[in-house]
Structures are given as C-alpha cells and as structure tokens.
CSV table of C-alpha atoms and ligand atoms in Angstrom, one decimal:
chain,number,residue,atom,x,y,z
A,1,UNK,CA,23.7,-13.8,-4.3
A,2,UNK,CA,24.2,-10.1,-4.1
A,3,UNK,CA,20.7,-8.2,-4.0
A,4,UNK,CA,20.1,-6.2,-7.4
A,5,UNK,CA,18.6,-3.5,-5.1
A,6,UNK,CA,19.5,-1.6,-2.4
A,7,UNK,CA,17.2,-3.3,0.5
A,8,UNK,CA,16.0,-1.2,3.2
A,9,UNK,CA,15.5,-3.9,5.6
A,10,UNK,CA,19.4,-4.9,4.9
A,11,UNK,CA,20.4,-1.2,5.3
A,12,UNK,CA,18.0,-1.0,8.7
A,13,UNK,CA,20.0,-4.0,9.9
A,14,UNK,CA,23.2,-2.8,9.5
A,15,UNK,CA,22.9,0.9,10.6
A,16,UNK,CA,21.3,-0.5,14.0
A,17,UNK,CA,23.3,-3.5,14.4
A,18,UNK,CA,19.9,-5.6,14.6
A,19,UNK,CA,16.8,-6.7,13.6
A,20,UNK,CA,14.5,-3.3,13.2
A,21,UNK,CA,10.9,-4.2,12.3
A,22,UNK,CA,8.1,-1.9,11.7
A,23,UNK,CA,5.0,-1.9,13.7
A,24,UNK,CA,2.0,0.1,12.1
A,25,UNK,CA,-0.4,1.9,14.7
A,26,UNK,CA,-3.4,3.7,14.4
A,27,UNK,CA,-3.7,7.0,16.0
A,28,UNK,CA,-7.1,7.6,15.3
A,29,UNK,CA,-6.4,10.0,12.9
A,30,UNK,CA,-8.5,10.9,9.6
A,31,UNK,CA,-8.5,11.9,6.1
A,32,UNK,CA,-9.1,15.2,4.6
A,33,UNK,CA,-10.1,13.5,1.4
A,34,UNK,CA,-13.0,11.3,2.9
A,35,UNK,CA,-16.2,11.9,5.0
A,36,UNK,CA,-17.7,14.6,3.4
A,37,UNK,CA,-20.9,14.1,1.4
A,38,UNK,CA,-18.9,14.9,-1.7
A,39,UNK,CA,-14.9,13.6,-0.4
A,40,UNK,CA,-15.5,10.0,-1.0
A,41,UNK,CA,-11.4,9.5,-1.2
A,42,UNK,CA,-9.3,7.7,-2.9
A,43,UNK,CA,-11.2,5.0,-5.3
A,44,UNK,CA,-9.2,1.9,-4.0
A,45,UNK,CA,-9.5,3.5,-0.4
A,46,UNK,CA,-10.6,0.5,2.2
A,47,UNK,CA,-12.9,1.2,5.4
A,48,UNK,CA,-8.9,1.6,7.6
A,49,UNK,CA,-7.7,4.1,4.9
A,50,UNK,CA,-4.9,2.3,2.6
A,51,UNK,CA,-2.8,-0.6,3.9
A,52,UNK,CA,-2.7,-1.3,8.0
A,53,UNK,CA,-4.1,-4.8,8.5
A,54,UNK,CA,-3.5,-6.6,12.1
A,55,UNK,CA,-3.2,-3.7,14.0
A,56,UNK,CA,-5.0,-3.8,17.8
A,57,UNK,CA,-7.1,-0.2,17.2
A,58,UNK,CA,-8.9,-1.3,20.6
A,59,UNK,CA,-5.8,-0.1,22.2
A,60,UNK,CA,-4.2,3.3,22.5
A,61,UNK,CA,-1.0,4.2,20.0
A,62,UNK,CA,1.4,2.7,23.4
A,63,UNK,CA,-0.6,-0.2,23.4
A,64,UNK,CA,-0.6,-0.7,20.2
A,65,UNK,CA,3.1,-0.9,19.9
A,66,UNK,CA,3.4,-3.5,22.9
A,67,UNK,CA,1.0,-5.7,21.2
A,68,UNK,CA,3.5,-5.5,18.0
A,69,UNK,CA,6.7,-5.9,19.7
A,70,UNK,CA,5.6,-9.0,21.1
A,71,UNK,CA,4.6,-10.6,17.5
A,72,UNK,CA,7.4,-9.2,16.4
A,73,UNK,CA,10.1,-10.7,19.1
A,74,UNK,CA,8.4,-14.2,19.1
A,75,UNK,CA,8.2,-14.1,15.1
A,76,UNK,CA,11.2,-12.7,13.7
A,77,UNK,CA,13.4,-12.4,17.1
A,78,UNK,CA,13.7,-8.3,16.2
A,79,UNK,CA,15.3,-6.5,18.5
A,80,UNK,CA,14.3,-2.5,17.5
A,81,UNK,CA,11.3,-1.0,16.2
A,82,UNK,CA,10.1,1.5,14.0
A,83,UNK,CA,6.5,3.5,15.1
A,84,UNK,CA,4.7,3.5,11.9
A,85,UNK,CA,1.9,5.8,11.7
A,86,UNK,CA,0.3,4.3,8.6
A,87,UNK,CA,-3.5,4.2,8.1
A,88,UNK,CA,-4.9,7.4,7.2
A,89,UNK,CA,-3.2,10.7,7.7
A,90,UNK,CA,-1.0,11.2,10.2
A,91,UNK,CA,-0.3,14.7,9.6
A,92,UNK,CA,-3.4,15.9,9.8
A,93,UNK,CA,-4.5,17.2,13.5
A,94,UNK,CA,-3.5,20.1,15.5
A,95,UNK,CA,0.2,20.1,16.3
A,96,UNK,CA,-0.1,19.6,19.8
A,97,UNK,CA,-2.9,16.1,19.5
A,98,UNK,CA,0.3,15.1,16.3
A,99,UNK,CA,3.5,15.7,19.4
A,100,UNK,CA,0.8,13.8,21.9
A,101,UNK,CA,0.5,10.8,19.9
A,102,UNK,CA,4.4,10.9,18.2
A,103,UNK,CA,5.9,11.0,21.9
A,104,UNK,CA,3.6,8.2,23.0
A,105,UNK,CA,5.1,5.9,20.7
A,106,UNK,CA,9.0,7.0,21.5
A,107,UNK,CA,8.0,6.5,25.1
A,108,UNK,CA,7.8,3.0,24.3
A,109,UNK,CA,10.9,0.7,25.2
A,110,UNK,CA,13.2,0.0,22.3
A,111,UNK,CA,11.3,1.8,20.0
A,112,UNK,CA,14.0,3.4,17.9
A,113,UNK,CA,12.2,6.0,15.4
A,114,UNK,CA,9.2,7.2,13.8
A,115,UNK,CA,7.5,6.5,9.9
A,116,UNK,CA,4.9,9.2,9.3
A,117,UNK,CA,2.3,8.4,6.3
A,118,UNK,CA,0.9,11.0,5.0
A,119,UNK,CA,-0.7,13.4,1.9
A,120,UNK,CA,1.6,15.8,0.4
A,121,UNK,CA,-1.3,18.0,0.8
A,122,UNK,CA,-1.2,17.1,4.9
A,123,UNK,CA,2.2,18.8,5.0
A,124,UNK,CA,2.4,22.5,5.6
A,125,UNK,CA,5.7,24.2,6.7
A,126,UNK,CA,4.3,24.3,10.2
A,127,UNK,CA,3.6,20.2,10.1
A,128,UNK,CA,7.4,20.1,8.0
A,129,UNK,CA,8.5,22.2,10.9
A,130,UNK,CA,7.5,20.0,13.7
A,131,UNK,CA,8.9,16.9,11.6
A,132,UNK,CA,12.1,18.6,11.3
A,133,UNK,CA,11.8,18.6,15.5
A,134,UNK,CA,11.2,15.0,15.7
A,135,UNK,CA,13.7,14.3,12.7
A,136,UNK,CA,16.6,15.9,15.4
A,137,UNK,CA,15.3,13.7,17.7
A,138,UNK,CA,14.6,10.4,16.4
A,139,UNK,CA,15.2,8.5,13.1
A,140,UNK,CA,12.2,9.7,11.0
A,141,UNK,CA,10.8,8.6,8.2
A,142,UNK,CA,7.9,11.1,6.1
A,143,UNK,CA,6.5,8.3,3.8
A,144,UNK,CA,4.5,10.7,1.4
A,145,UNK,CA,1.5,8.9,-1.0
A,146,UNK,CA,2.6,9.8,-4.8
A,147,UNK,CA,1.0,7.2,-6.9
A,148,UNK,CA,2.1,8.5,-10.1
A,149,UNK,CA,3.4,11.5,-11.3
A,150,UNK,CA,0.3,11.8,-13.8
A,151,UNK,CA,-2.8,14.5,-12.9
A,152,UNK,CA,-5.3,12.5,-14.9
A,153,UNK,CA,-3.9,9.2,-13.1
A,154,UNK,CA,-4.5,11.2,-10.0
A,155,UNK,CA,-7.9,12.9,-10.9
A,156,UNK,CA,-9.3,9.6,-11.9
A,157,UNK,CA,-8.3,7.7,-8.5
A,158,UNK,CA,-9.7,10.7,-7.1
A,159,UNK,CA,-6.8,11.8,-5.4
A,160,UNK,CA,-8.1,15.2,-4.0
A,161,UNK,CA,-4.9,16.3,-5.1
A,162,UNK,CA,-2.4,16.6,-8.0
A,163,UNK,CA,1.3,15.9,-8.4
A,164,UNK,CA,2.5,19.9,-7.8
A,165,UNK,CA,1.1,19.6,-4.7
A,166,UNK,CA,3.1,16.6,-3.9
A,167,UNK,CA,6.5,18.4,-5.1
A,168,UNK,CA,5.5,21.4,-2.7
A,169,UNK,CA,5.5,18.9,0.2
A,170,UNK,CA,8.4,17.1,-0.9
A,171,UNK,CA,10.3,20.8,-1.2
A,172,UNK,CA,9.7,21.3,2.6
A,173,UNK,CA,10.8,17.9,3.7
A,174,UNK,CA,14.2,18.1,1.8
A,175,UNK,CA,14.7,21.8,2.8
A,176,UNK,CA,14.3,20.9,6.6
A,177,UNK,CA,16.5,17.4,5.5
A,178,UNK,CA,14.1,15.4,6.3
A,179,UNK,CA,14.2,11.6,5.2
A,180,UNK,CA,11.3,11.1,2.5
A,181,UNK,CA,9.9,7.7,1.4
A,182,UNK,CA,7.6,8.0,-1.6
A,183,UNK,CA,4.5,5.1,-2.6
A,184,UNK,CA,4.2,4.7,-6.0
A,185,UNK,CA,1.4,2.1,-7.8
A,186,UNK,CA,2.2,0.3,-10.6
A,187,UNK,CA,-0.9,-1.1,-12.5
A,188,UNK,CA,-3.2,2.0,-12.2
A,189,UNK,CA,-5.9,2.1,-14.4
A,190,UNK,CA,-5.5,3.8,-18.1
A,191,UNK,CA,-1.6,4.3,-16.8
A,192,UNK,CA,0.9,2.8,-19.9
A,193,UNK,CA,3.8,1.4,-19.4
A,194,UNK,CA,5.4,4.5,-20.7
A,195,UNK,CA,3.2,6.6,-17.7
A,196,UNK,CA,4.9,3.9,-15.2
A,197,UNK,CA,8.5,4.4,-16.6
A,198,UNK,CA,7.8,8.6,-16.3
A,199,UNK,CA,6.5,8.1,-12.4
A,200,UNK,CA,10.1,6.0,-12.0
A,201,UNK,CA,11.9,8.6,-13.8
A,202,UNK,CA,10.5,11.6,-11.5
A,203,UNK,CA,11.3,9.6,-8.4
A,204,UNK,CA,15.1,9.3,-9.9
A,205,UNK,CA,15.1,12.8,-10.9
A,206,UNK,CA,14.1,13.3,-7.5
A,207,UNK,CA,16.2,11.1,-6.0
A,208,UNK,CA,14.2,10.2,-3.1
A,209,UNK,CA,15.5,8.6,0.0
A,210,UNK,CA,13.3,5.9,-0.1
A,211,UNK,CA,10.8,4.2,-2.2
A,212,UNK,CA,7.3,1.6,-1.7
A,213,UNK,CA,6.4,0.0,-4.9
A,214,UNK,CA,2.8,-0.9,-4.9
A,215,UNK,CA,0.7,-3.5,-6.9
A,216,UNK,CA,-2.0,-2.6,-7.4
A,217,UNK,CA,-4.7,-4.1,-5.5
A,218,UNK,CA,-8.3,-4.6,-5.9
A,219,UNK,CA,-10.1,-4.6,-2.4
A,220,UNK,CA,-14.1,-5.4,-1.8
A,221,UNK,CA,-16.0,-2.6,-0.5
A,222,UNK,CA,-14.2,-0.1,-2.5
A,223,UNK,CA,-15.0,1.5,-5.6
A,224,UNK,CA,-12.2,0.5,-7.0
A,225,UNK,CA,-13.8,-2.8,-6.4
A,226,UNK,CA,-16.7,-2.5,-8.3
A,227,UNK,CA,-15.5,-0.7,-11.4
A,228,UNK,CA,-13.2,-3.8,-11.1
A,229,UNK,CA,-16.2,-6.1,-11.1
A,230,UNK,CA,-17.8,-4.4,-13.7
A,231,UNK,CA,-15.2,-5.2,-16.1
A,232,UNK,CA,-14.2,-1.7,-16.3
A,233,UNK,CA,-10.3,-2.1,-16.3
A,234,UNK,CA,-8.0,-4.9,-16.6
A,235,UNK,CA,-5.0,-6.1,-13.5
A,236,UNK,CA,-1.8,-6.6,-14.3
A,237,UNK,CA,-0.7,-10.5,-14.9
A,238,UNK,CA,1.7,-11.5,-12.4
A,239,UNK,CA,4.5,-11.9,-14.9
A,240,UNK,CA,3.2,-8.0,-16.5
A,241,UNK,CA,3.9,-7.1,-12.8
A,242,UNK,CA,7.3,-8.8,-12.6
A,243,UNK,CA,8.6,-7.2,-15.5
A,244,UNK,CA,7.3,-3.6,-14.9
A,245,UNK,CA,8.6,-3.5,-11.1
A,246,UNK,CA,12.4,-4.7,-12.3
A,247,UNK,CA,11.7,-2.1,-15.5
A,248,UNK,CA,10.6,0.5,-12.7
A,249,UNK,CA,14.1,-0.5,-10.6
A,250,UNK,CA,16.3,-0.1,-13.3
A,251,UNK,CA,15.2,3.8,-13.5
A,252,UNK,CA,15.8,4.4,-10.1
A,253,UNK,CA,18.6,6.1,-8.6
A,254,UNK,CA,21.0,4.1,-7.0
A,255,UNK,CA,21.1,5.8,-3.4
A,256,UNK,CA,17.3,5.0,-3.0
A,257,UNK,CA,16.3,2.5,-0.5
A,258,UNK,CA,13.6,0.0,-1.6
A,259,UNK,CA,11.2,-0.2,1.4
A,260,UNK,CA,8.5,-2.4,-0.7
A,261,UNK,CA,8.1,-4.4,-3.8
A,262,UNK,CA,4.7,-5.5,-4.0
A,263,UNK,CA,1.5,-5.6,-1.8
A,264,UNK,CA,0.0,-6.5,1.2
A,265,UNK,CA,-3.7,-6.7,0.8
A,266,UNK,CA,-5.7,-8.7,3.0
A,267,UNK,CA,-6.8,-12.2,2.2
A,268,UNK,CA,-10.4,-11.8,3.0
A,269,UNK,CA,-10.9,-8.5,1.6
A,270,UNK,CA,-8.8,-8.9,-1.4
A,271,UNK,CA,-11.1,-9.5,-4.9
A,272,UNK,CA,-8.1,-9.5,-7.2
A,273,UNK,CA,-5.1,-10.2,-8.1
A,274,UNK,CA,-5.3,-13.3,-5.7
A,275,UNK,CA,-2.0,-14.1,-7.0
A,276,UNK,CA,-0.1,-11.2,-5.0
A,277,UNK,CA,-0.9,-13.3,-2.0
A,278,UNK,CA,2.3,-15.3,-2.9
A,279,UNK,CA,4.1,-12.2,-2.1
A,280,UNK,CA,7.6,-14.1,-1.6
A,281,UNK,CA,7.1,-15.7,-5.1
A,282,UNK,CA,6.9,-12.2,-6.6
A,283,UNK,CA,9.6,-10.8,-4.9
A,284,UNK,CA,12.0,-13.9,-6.3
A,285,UNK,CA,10.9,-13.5,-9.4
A,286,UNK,CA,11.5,-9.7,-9.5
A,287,UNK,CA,15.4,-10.3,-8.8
A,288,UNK,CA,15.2,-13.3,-10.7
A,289,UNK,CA,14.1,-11.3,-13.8
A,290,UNK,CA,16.9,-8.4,-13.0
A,291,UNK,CA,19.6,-11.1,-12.4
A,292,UNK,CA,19.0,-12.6,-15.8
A,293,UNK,CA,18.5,-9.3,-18.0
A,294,UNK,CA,22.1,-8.7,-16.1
A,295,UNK,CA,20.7,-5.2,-14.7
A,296,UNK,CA,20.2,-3.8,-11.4
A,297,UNK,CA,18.9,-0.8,-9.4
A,298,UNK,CA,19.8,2.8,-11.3
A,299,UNK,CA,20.8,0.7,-14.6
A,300,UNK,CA,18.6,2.9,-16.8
A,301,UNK,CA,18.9,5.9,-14.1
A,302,UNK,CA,18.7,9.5,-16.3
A,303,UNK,CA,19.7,11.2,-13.0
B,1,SF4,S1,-5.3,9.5,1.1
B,1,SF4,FE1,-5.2,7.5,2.0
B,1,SF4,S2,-6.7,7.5,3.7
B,1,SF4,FE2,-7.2,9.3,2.4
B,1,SF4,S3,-8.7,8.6,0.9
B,1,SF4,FE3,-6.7,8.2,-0.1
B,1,SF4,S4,-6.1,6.1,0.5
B,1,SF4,FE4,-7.8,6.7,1.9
C-alpha cells in the first residue's frame, strides 16, 4: 500500500539506486550547553549527548565507519553510506579540527555523504560557510535540534537557547542552499496538543527539507529522569502518541522528507515509555491511523 508519507529511506533508495544506510560516529566533539558548573544541558540529555547508541567510540571517526559498514552490509546488505555526526555537537570546534574529522569520514570507501547534528546556536556564517563547502562536495545533511517552536518549552528543557536562534541558523543554511533536517519532540512536558500542532505548523511554514519526529523518551541518569520519577509530568500513551504523530503529519508540507517517526532509546537505559521499544508496532500503527482517517502527509498543510 502506498506510504501516507514521503519516506526518506524510500527517497535515499531511489536517488542512489541502492541501499544507503546511516552510520552515526562520534568525533569527540562537545556541547556548549553542558560542562560548566552552571551548563548542566539539556534535561533529557544522556552521558553520550542525545541519541547515538552502538557506536565503537574506542575507534577513531574512520574506524568508526568500518566497524558500521560491516553491521550494516551483513544486516541489511546496504550498499552506500551516510557519515552521521550525531552525538553531541558537531559544529562546534575550530574549522580546521570540523574539515579534519568531515574528510576522514568521506575518505572512507563507499561512504556517499555527510549528516551534521547540531545546535542552531553552533552554526555561525563561518560554520554555514564551510557547510556550504562540503554541501558542493558531498550530499549533506545539517540536521538542526528544534524541539518545539515554544521559548518556555525550550527554557524549561533547558535548552540554552530559544527558537529565534534556531531561525537565524536555519536562515544561513537555506541562504547557502543547504539541505536542513529539523528534530522535533512530541510529548514534551507542559506542551498541549495545540503547542504540538503550532511546532508542525512552523516546520510547514518553513518548509524544511527534512524532518525527525521524536517520542519523547525518559532515560535514567538524566534529570529528565528523575522529575519523571517523581511524578512530576505524565508520558504520552502509546495510542496519545499514535494519534499526535499522524495529527503532526497531516500539517506538514508535502515536499518534506520524514527521516524519523519515533524513538530509539536504549533498552537498558530507558525508564519509560517501555512501550516505544516496539518501535515497528508504532510505526504501523501511525500509517494505520492515517490510512483509516483517509489523510496523508500535508493534508492539513497551511503552507
Ligand atoms: S544540545 Fe544535545 S548534547 Fe547538548 S545538552 Fe542538549 S541534548 Fe545534550
């Protein structure tokens, strides 16, 4: 049955002809929002920044990548890869240690382009300057954190920045025509329903190239965690989820590419929900749910 969303995976296929998977790598880098006495980052912020699990960080960014291109070939027989600089950000360095690390992973065989995570506040027009280099070069992704289009949202998960400050950043990607992939969380807590739909509706506005839709998840070790345990705010029910992430589709514009639907936390770090674990479950039911409302991607679009 036809997808009710434009599928970046699909789209990946077809433009290379094959299989492209992503492989995340850890440069090394930091975060300017944690490590000082008073920058504790991000509440739901793990001990490897957000996301990247099952990554070799014993091994340099090259070595890395070999490591994941041979999980990748004997798993899912993929043929191309994608360098994805996730944990952290992987902006923020001096230019040259940014080119070092960036031209170590095209150096590696078949790898066919570069996915930069980032802060908007990590991207200055010299950083969206030397993107705009690699972007000639290479197929580049900038995959900038959003989370919601909300400053209190933002100032309560302690963002250490607000959502101007991502539209600056997003303003020098598109003016250098850079590709941009935005994260967005659904399930944040004190957002509404009605704060979701708005994050959708800026995204559509927006119209950005591509688009990560994040549960939101509850990791131990975090603070996040604990004002979780503490009964502080509620999670989402997974059918809550289901329904927001096909209402959060329908705003969408059309042209985006859906890179993610749900989460990936990991299973021994993850307090809650423990249901996202059944992350192919989710994803059926979210086309499930658009196929029987009869709606797809940009349905409700204002854009
Ligand atoms: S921006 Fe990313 S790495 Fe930095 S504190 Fe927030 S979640 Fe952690």
């Amino acid at each position: 049955m036809d997808k009710p969303y434009r599928l970046y995976s699909a789209w990946l296929k077809q433009r290379f002809g094959g299989r492209v998977h992503k492989i995340s790598v850890d440069a090394g880098f930091s975060c300017p929002n944690r490590g000082a006495r008073l920058n504790r980052g991000c509440i739901f912020c793990g001990e490897h920044g957000s996301g990247s699990f099952g990554i070799a960080r014993s091994l340099d960014v090259a070595g890395q990548l070999e490591h994941g291109k041979e999980v990748m070939v004997r798993k899912y027989k993929a043929r191309w890869f994608i360098a994805y600089f996730q944990p952290f950000s992987n902006t923020w360095a001096p230019l040259e240690e940014l080119r070092r690390h960036y031209d170590a992973a095209l150096g590696v065989t078949d790898v066919v382009g570069l996915a930069i995570g980032t802060r908007p506040d990590c991207v200055d027009d010299a950083v969206a300057d030397l993107l705009a280099e690699y972007h000639r070069r290479t197929y580049l992704w900038l995959e900038l954190g959003v989370q919601s289009c909300h400053d209190a949202t933002l100032r309560r998960l302690r963002r250490g920045h607000d959502y101007a400050c991502f539209l600056t950043a997003y303003a020098a990607a598109k003016r250098r025509g850079l590709r941009v992939c935005a994260h967005i969380i659904i399930g944040l807590p004190g957002e509404s329903r009605r704060d979701i739909l708005a994050t959708a509706d800026e995204m559509a506005r927006l119209r950005v190239d591509g688009i990560k839709i994040h549960l939101l998840h509850v990791l131990r070790g975090t603070e996040l965690g604990e004002m979780y345990q503490r009964g502080e705010f509620k999670l989402l029910e997974r059918n809550e989820y289901v329904e927001l992430a096909a209402d959060v589709i329908e705003r969408l514009h059309p042209d985006t590419l859906i890179q993610r639907l749900t989460g990936d936390g990991p299973r021994d770090l993850l307090l809650a929900p423990r249901w996202s674990l059944k992350k192919w479950e989710i994803l059926n039911a979210i086309e499930g749910e658009l196929h029987r409302r009869g709606t797809r991607q940009g349905s409700s679009c204002r854009y």
